[in-house]
Every structure is written in structure tokens, then in C-alpha cells.
Amino acid sequence: MVVQLPPCPATLRAIQPYLKIAQEHDEREPVISYWCRLYSLQTALTIDKKSDEAKGFLLSLMEWLEKTKRAAQSNESITSEVAAQAYLENYAMKIFVWADNMDRSSNFNKNVVKCFYNSGLLMDVLTTFGELTDEITQNRKYAKWKATYIHNCLKKGVTPTPGPSSEMTDEEKELNEFMDFDVDKNDPAESKVPPPSASLPSHPVVNDSSSIHPTVPPRLPNPSGFVPYNPQPSPSSEIPQSIPPGSTSVSKNQKLNPELIAKAQKLCKFASSALNYDDVPEAINNLQKALQFTETLKNKQDHLRQSSSTTRPQSSTRASNFAARSLTSFEPGYVRFINDRRETVRAENPSLPFVEITRLLANEWNQLPHDRKQMYLDAAEQEREKYVQEMAAYKQTEAYRLFNEHKLKKKMKTSTTTTTDDENDKDVDVPVSDIPIFTEEFLEYNKNREAELRQLRKSNTDLEQQNAILEKHLDNMKQAVDKLQIETLQRKTSNNLLQQHLQKMRTSFIEQFTSIPLPGSNETPTSTTIDQYVSKLHGLLQENPNSALFNKVKNAICSMDLAF
């Protein structure tokens, strides 16, 4: 089906790439075509909705969207945003994976460039449904950069480097070259290569043995810059093969990774969307991958349970040094998160100073979901409580008594070198039980502080939830305003058409009734007196409906062109 739309105005040049994708998918993927044009409409309304050219184009685009939606009432991927989001995300990722596999295999051509570029644009379209996840945001940035990078290398006759690069930068100006990108026009040497629509199926196939995300080949080192989807488990999600003896604390490598849970849920959603389109193999593939993620989570939970149930042996060396630790030396949840993420952020931003990296981590902590944040807080609380228990047990040991005696002798020796008798008495008479870090009052003080911090964290979480609700309400209000503006434009167009029709009828009436003067006054209708003429004529016909005047009026009306 060929879509007839007026040319896109120059003021709306920014939406041309999305309109081009929609045009390419009109026949084989109407869902992609619909949402690309809807995204183009929403974007265009923020750019130019006042010029005559833009108004005409936007009205035509709105009319097409309304007709398409009415005709596709049975298509859930058009009527339901949840299904549409899953459909578009799955489609964009399959194009991205295909291009990434070709890139890592050193197969560089215009098709790879276009698939990278189109996948980045389709990820832009996903913002129609709300804020993008961190994974989609990173892959969108990587796809656009990779398209620009390979395009420039081919243009300069340089062989591109496969996979991610540590020199990845934002090339916004060069990316604008793709506004008018065309495989056949840009490079005649590549004209023999079939376009992506011919070399790719409507849903590019991903091998069952591969991950849903592009893999990083072993031959490539980990770059210091950005890395897109990586199927290898991150350090925070790996399952340790063995538990070192003498360790009861949960290490960073043993923390449950919420990203695994999110990926499993997303794969289930993709499977549901595939079943809506009778794509049973794809649904089975996604469900199998979701099951693998779930089994990984279960194994990790069993590992954590085993590690928390082990006991750490008390060595004499450890016992003698145990008192050197204090409760204030433990890392709270915030510090644990920073230490866990600092190296990763530093690798992603090698040019940033230490202070800026800390500021980025602080913002990341503030935006961290409650469940992930609670994971760090719970781990810190467990370690603190475990230390309190071990300290109580340690105080009953012989090592603790020897340590106190050594500490007291050291203080007494120091006091002999002072010149103040009061200070000597003070140092000698201090009971061992009053050392601040070992007093019950100090432990109680720390418990109270932790309780206050938990209350503050709860209040902060409530405020964040309220802020999220207000932001959602603001987005809804903006959408309502945009909808009202669209309806206003439609009403204005309808009113203009009715006004034109009314003027046409008045002109036709004057032409037909000029030859019918009113009896007595011989008055004929004009553009200024037509309303008075019609009122008087109506009165005369009511007084004498069988007169010759009635037949003349009837014949004149029959001769009028009343078509709308």
C-alpha cells in the first residue's frame, strides 16, 4: 500500500529519517511504519506547528494515523502500548544484533551502516512509551556512533575496526549526514549489494546458541570506553565456584544482580508478544533464555544461603587484631555501592577527575531503584550485626583479656612521661570497660544512628515516589495539551471547509434568484441583502403557497449546486 503524504517541509527536516523508515516498512511491517510516523508527529509538534506548510503536512499525517488505527483495531501492537513497546524493542534489537555480528565478523558495507543507523532511530521511537532503560540508551548511542564510524571509514577508504572502540566519541555533526542517506546514491560501488530489506528478514534471525545480546569475541580486549549489550555476566553477577575458607561475609561477586531479574522479565514479555503473532519458535527461544536467567538466580541464592551459614574459625592472630576494628569503620550501603561501581565508571570516563566520578556515583545512587538500593543497605546492616555478635563473643576470650592488659600497660608507660599528675591519674585509672569503642553505650548509640538513617532513607524513598507520580502527572498533562492542540487544528480545518461551503451556497443562491424579484418591491438578492431577501421570500410563500412565485422558487432551487 503506497502512502500518499505531502512532502516534508524543510522546517521539519529532523523527522525525515523516521519518515523514511516508515516508508520502507509500509508493506512488510505496518506496526513499525505506524509508530515511526506517530513519533514523527509528536516530534514535529515540538518543532514547528505554526507555519502553513507544517500545518498542512501535520494534518495529512494525523489523518493517516487515525485511518490506520481505525483499520487495525484487531492489531494489539498498534492499539496497545505495552505490546507495541515489546514489538519495537524486539525488532530494533534484532536489527542491532545482526549489524553487530556482521561488524564483529569484519563484514563492512552500507547495509551494516544502515542497520546500525536504523536500529538507533527505532530506539528513539521507543521514547514514545516512556524513559528508556540504561541498556537501550547505551545501545542507541553505540549504534549511532558505529554507523557514523563505519560510514566515515568507508568514505575515506580505511578499514574499520570491528567491535567497540576505546576512542568512541559523540559525532553529532557527522551523524547528520545520514539524514539523506541512500545506499545506491552514496556509493555506486555498493549498489550491487541488496538493501537491508532484502538481506534481512522482517525479524532478523538470532541463532539459538547465541545470546539475545551481541557477544564480545575473545580476540578483542575490553575497551576503556563504552561497551554495548554483553551477554557475559558482569562481576557483580558471577557465581563463585568455591567459598574461601574463613569467610562468612557476602562478597561483591555474590550479590544478586537485579539486571538478571529484569532481563528474565523482559524475555517473558517478548515471548508473549511473539505468541500474539503466532511466532512459536521465537516464543520458545525467549522462554528458554528466561529459564536460564531464572536458574542462574536460584543457584546464586543457594550459594548465598550456604555462604551465610558457614562459620569463620577464630585464629589467635585474628583475635589479637580484632579490637583494632571499630563499628565506624564499616562501609554503609552508600559507600559499598560507590566502591562497587567506581572502577566501572572510571573505565567509562577515564578523563574525569576523582571528584567528578564521585559526583556521578552520587547521582547514580539517588536514581537507583529502591530494591537495588536496599540490597546494599541490607548487606551493610548484616555485616554490622555480625560484627556486634563476634565482638560479644570475642570479649569472652583470653585474647581479649591479654589485649586489654597490653593496652593498659602501654597507657601506664605513656603516663609516666607526662608532667601533669592529673593526667597521670587519668590515664592509669581508666577502666578497660570504658574504652569508647567497646562500651555498650557506644553500641547503642550506633544502633540509634542506624535507626535514624533507616527512617531518613524511608522518607527519601517516599519523596522519590511522590516525585515520580508528579512527573507522571506532568507527562500526562503534556500529552493532554498536545492532544487538545491536535483537536483544535482539526476543528479549525473543519470550520474552514464549512465556511467555504456556506459561501459557495450563498453565491449559487444569488445567481439563481437574481431573476426572481419580490412582488411589490421588485427586490433581488445581493451579497449584502441575501438574508433579508430570503426572510421576505419565505413570508410570501407561506401566505400564498400555490402562487406562480412558488414554482419559480422551486425550479431555482433544483438548479442550484448543493454538493459539499
Coordinates of N, CA and C in Angstrom, one line a residue, residues 429-532:
D429 N 43.9 5.3 85.8 CA 42.6 4.9 86.4 C 41.5 4.6 85.4
V430 N 41.8 4.7 84.1 CA 40.7 4.4 83.1 C 40.4 3.0 83.1
P431 N 39.2 2.6 83.5 CA 38.8 1.1 83.4 C 38.8 0.7 82.0
V432 N 39.1 -0.6 81.8 CA 39.2 -1.2 80.5 C 37.8 -1.1 79.8
S433 N 36.8 -1.3 80.6 CA 35.4 -1.4 80.1 C 34.9 0.0 79.6
D434 N 35.7 1.1 79.9 CA 35.2 2.4 79.5 C 35.9 2.9 78.2
I435 N 36.7 2.0 77.6 CA 37.2 2.4 76.3 C 36.1 2.6 75.3
P436 N 36.0 3.8 74.7 CA 34.7 4.2 73.9 C 34.3 3.2 72.9
I437 N 35.2 2.5 72.2 CA 34.8 1.7 71.1 C 34.2 0.4 71.6
F438 N 34.4 0.1 72.9 CA 33.9 -1.2 73.4 C 32.8 -1.0 74.4
T439 N 32.3 0.2 74.6 CA 31.2 0.4 75.6 C 29.9 0.0 75.0
E440 N 29.0 -0.4 75.9 CA 27.6 -0.7 75.4 C 26.9 0.6 75.0
E441 N 27.3 1.7 75.6 CA 26.6 3.0 75.2 C 27.0 3.3 73.8
F442 N 28.3 3.0 73.4 CA 28.6 3.3 72.0 C 27.9 2.4 71.0
L443 N 27.7 1.2 71.4 CA 27.0 0.2 70.5 C 25.5 0.7 70.4
E444 N 25.0 1.1 71.5 CA 23.6 1.6 71.5 C 23.4 2.9 70.7
Y445 N 24.5 3.7 70.8 CA 24.5 5.0 70.0 C 24.5 4.6 68.5
N446 N 25.3 3.7 68.1 CA 25.3 3.3 66.7 C 24.0 2.7 66.2
K447 N 23.4 1.9 67.1 CA 22.1 1.3 66.7 C 21.1 2.4 66.5
N448 N 21.1 3.4 67.4 CA 20.1 4.6 67.2 C 20.4 5.3 65.9
R449 N 21.7 5.5 65.7 CA 22.0 6.2 64.4 C 21.6 5.5 63.2
E450 N 21.8 4.2 63.2 CA 21.3 3.3 62.1 C 19.8 3.4 62.0
A451 N 19.1 3.4 63.1 CA 17.6 3.5 63.0 C 17.2 4.9 62.4
E452 N 17.9 5.9 62.8 CA 17.6 7.3 62.2 C 17.9 7.3 60.7
L453 N 19.0 6.6 60.3 CA 19.3 6.6 58.9 C 18.3 5.8 58.1
R454 N 17.8 4.7 58.7 CA 16.8 3.9 58.0 C 15.5 4.7 57.8
Q455 N 15.2 5.5 58.9 CA 14.0 6.4 58.8 C 14.2 7.4 57.7
L456 N 15.4 8.0 57.7 CA 15.6 9.0 56.6 C 15.6 8.4 55.2
R457 N 16.1 7.2 55.1 CA 16.1 6.6 53.8 C 14.6 6.3 53.4
K458 N 13.8 5.9 54.4 CA 12.4 5.6 54.1 C 11.7 6.9 53.6
S459 N 12.0 8.0 54.3 CA 11.4 9.3 54.0 C 11.8 9.7 52.6
N460 N 13.1 9.5 52.3 CA 13.7 9.8 51.0 C 13.0 9.0 49.9
T461 N 12.8 7.7 50.2 CA 12.1 6.8 49.2 C 10.7 7.3 48.9
D462 N 10.0 7.7 50.0 CA 8.6 8.2 49.8 C 8.6 9.5 49.0
L463 N 9.5 10.4 49.2 CA 9.6 11.6 48.4 C 9.9 11.3 47.0
E464 N 10.8 10.3 46.7 CA 11.1 9.9 45.4 C 9.9 9.4 44.7
Q465 N 9.1 8.6 45.4 CA 7.9 8.0 44.8 C 6.9 9.2 44.5
Q466 N 6.7 10.1 45.4 CA 5.9 11.2 45.1 C 6.3 12.0 43.9
N467 N 7.6 12.2 43.8 CA 8.2 13.0 42.7 C 7.9 12.2 41.4
A468 N 8.1 10.9 41.4 CA 7.8 10.1 40.2 C 6.3 10.2 39.8
I469 N 5.4 10.2 40.8 CA 4.0 10.4 40.5 C 3.7 11.8 39.9
L470 N 4.4 12.8 40.4 CA 4.2 14.2 39.9 C 4.7 14.3 38.5
E471 N 5.9 13.6 38.2 CA 6.4 13.7 36.9 C 5.5 12.9 35.9
K472 N 4.9 11.8 36.4 CA 4.0 11.1 35.5 C 2.8 12.0 35.2
H473 N 2.3 12.7 36.2 CA 1.1 13.6 36.0 C 1.5 14.7 35.1
L474 N 2.7 15.2 35.2 CA 3.1 16.3 34.3 C 3.2 15.7 32.8
D475 N 3.7 14.5 32.7 CA 3.7 14.0 31.3 C 2.3 13.8 30.8
N476 N 1.4 13.3 31.6 CA 0.0 13.1 31.2 C -0.6 14.5 30.7
M477 N -0.3 15.5 31.5 CA -0.8 16.9 31.2 C -0.2 17.3 29.8
K478 N 1.1 17.1 29.6 CA 1.7 17.5 28.3 C 1.0 16.7 27.2
Q479 N 0.8 15.4 27.4 CA 0.1 14.7 26.3 C -1.3 15.2 26.1
A480 N -2.0 15.6 27.2 CA -3.4 16.1 27.0 C -3.3 17.4 26.2
V481 N -2.3 18.3 26.5 CA -2.2 19.5 25.8 C -2.0 19.3 24.3
D482 N -1.0 18.4 24.1 CA -0.8 18.1 22.6 C -2.0 17.5 21.9
K483 N -2.8 16.7 22.6 CA -4.0 16.1 22.0 C -5.0 17.2 21.8
L484 N -5.1 18.2 22.7 CA -6.1 19.3 22.5 C -5.6 20.2 21.4
Q485 N -4.3 20.4 21.2 CA -3.8 21.2 20.1 C -4.1 20.5 18.8
I486 N -4.0 19.2 18.8 CA -4.3 18.5 17.5 C -5.8 18.6 17.2
E487 N -6.6 18.4 18.2 CA -8.1 18.5 18.0 C -8.4 19.9 17.6
T488 N -7.8 20.9 18.1 CA -8.0 22.3 17.7 C -7.7 22.5 16.2
L489 N -6.6 22.0 15.8 CA -6.2 22.1 14.4 C -7.3 21.4 13.5
Q490 N -7.8 20.3 13.9 CA -8.8 19.6 13.2 C -10.1 20.4 13.1
R491 N -10.5 21.0 14.2 CA -11.7 21.8 14.3 C -11.6 23.0 13.4
K492 N -10.4 23.6 13.4 CA -10.2 24.8 12.5 C -10.3 24.4 11.0
T493 N -9.7 23.3 10.7 CA -9.8 22.8 9.3 C -11.3 22.5 8.9
S494 N -12.0 21.9 9.8 CA -13.5 21.6 9.6 C -14.3 22.9 9.4
N495 N -14.0 23.8 10.3 CA -14.7 25.1 10.2 C -14.4 25.9 8.9
N496 N -13.2 25.8 8.5 CA -12.8 26.5 7.2 C -13.6 25.8 6.0
L497 N -13.7 24.5 6.0 CA -14.4 23.8 5.0 C -15.9 24.2 5.0
L498 N -16.5 24.2 6.2 CA -17.9 24.6 6.3 C -18.1 26.1 5.8
Q499 N -17.2 26.9 6.2 CA -17.3 28.3 5.8 C -17.2 28.5 4.2
Q500 N -16.3 27.7 3.6 CA -16.2 27.7 2.2 C -17.5 27.2 1.5
H501 N -18.1 26.1 2.1 CA -19.3 25.6 1.5 C -20.5 26.6 1.7
L502 N -20.5 27.3 2.8 CA -21.6 28.3 3.0 C -21.5 29.4 2.0
Q503 N -20.2 29.9 1.8 CA -20.0 30.9 0.8 C -20.4 30.5 -0.6
K504 N -20.1 29.2 -0.9 CA -20.5 28.7 -2.2 C -22.0 28.6 -2.4
M505 N -22.7 28.2 -1.4 CA -24.2 28.2 -1.4 C -24.8 29.6 -1.6
R506 N -24.2 30.6 -0.9 CA -24.7 31.9 -1.0 C -24.5 32.5 -2.4
T507 N -23.4 32.2 -3.0 CA -23.1 32.6 -4.4 C -24.0 32.0 -5.3
S508 N -24.2 30.7 -5.2 CA -25.1 29.9 -6.1 C -26.6 30.4 -5.9
F509 N -27.0 30.8 -4.7 CA -28.4 31.3 -4.5 C -28.6 32.6 -5.2
I510 N -27.6 33.5 -5.0 CA -27.7 34.8 -5.7 C -27.8 34.7 -7.2
E511 N -27.0 33.7 -7.8 CA -27.1 33.6 -9.2 C -28.4 33.0 -9.7
Q512 N -29.0 32.1 -8.9 CA -30.3 31.5 -9.4 C -31.5 32.4 -9.1
F513 N -31.5 33.3 -8.0 CA -32.6 34.1 -7.6 C -32.5 35.5 -8.1
T514 N -31.5 35.9 -8.9 CA -31.5 37.2 -9.4 C -32.6 37.5 -10.3
S515 N -33.1 36.5 -11.0 CA -34.2 36.6 -12.0 C -35.6 36.5 -11.3
I516 N -35.6 36.4 -10.0 CA -36.9 36.3 -9.2 C -37.0 37.5 -8.3
P517 N -37.5 38.6 -8.8 CA -37.7 39.8 -7.9 C -38.9 39.6 -6.9
L518 N -38.9 40.2 -5.8 CA -40.0 40.1 -4.8 C -41.2 40.9 -5.3
P519 N -42.4 40.3 -5.3 CA -43.6 41.0 -5.7 C -43.8 42.3 -4.9
G520 N -44.1 43.4 -5.5 CA -44.3 44.6 -4.9 C -43.1 45.5 -4.8
S521 N -42.0 45.0 -4.3 CA -40.8 45.8 -4.2 C -39.7 45.6 -5.3
N522 N -39.9 44.5 -6.1 CA -39.0 44.1 -7.1 C -37.6 44.0 -6.6
E523 N -37.4 43.6 -5.4 CA -36.1 43.5 -4.7 C -35.5 42.1 -5.2
T524 N -34.2 42.2 -5.5 CA -33.4 40.9 -5.9 C -32.3 40.7 -4.9
P525 N -31.8 39.5 -4.7 CA -30.8 39.3 -3.7 C -29.4 39.7 -4.1
T526 N -28.7 40.3 -3.2 CA -27.2 40.6 -3.4 C -26.5 40.0 -2.2
S527 N -25.1 40.1 -2.2 CA -24.3 39.5 -1.2 C -24.6 40.2 0.2
T528 N -25.1 41.4 0.2 CA -25.3 42.1 1.5 C -26.8 41.9 1.9
T529 N -27.7 41.7 1.0 CA -29.1 41.7 1.3 C -29.7 40.3 1.2
I530 N -28.9 39.3 1.0 CA -29.4 37.9 0.7 C -30.3 37.4 1.9
D531 N -29.8 37.7 3.2 CA -30.5 37.2 4.3 C -31.9 37.8 4.4
Q532 N -32.0 39.2 4.2 CA -33.3 39.8 4.2 C -34.2 39.3 3.1

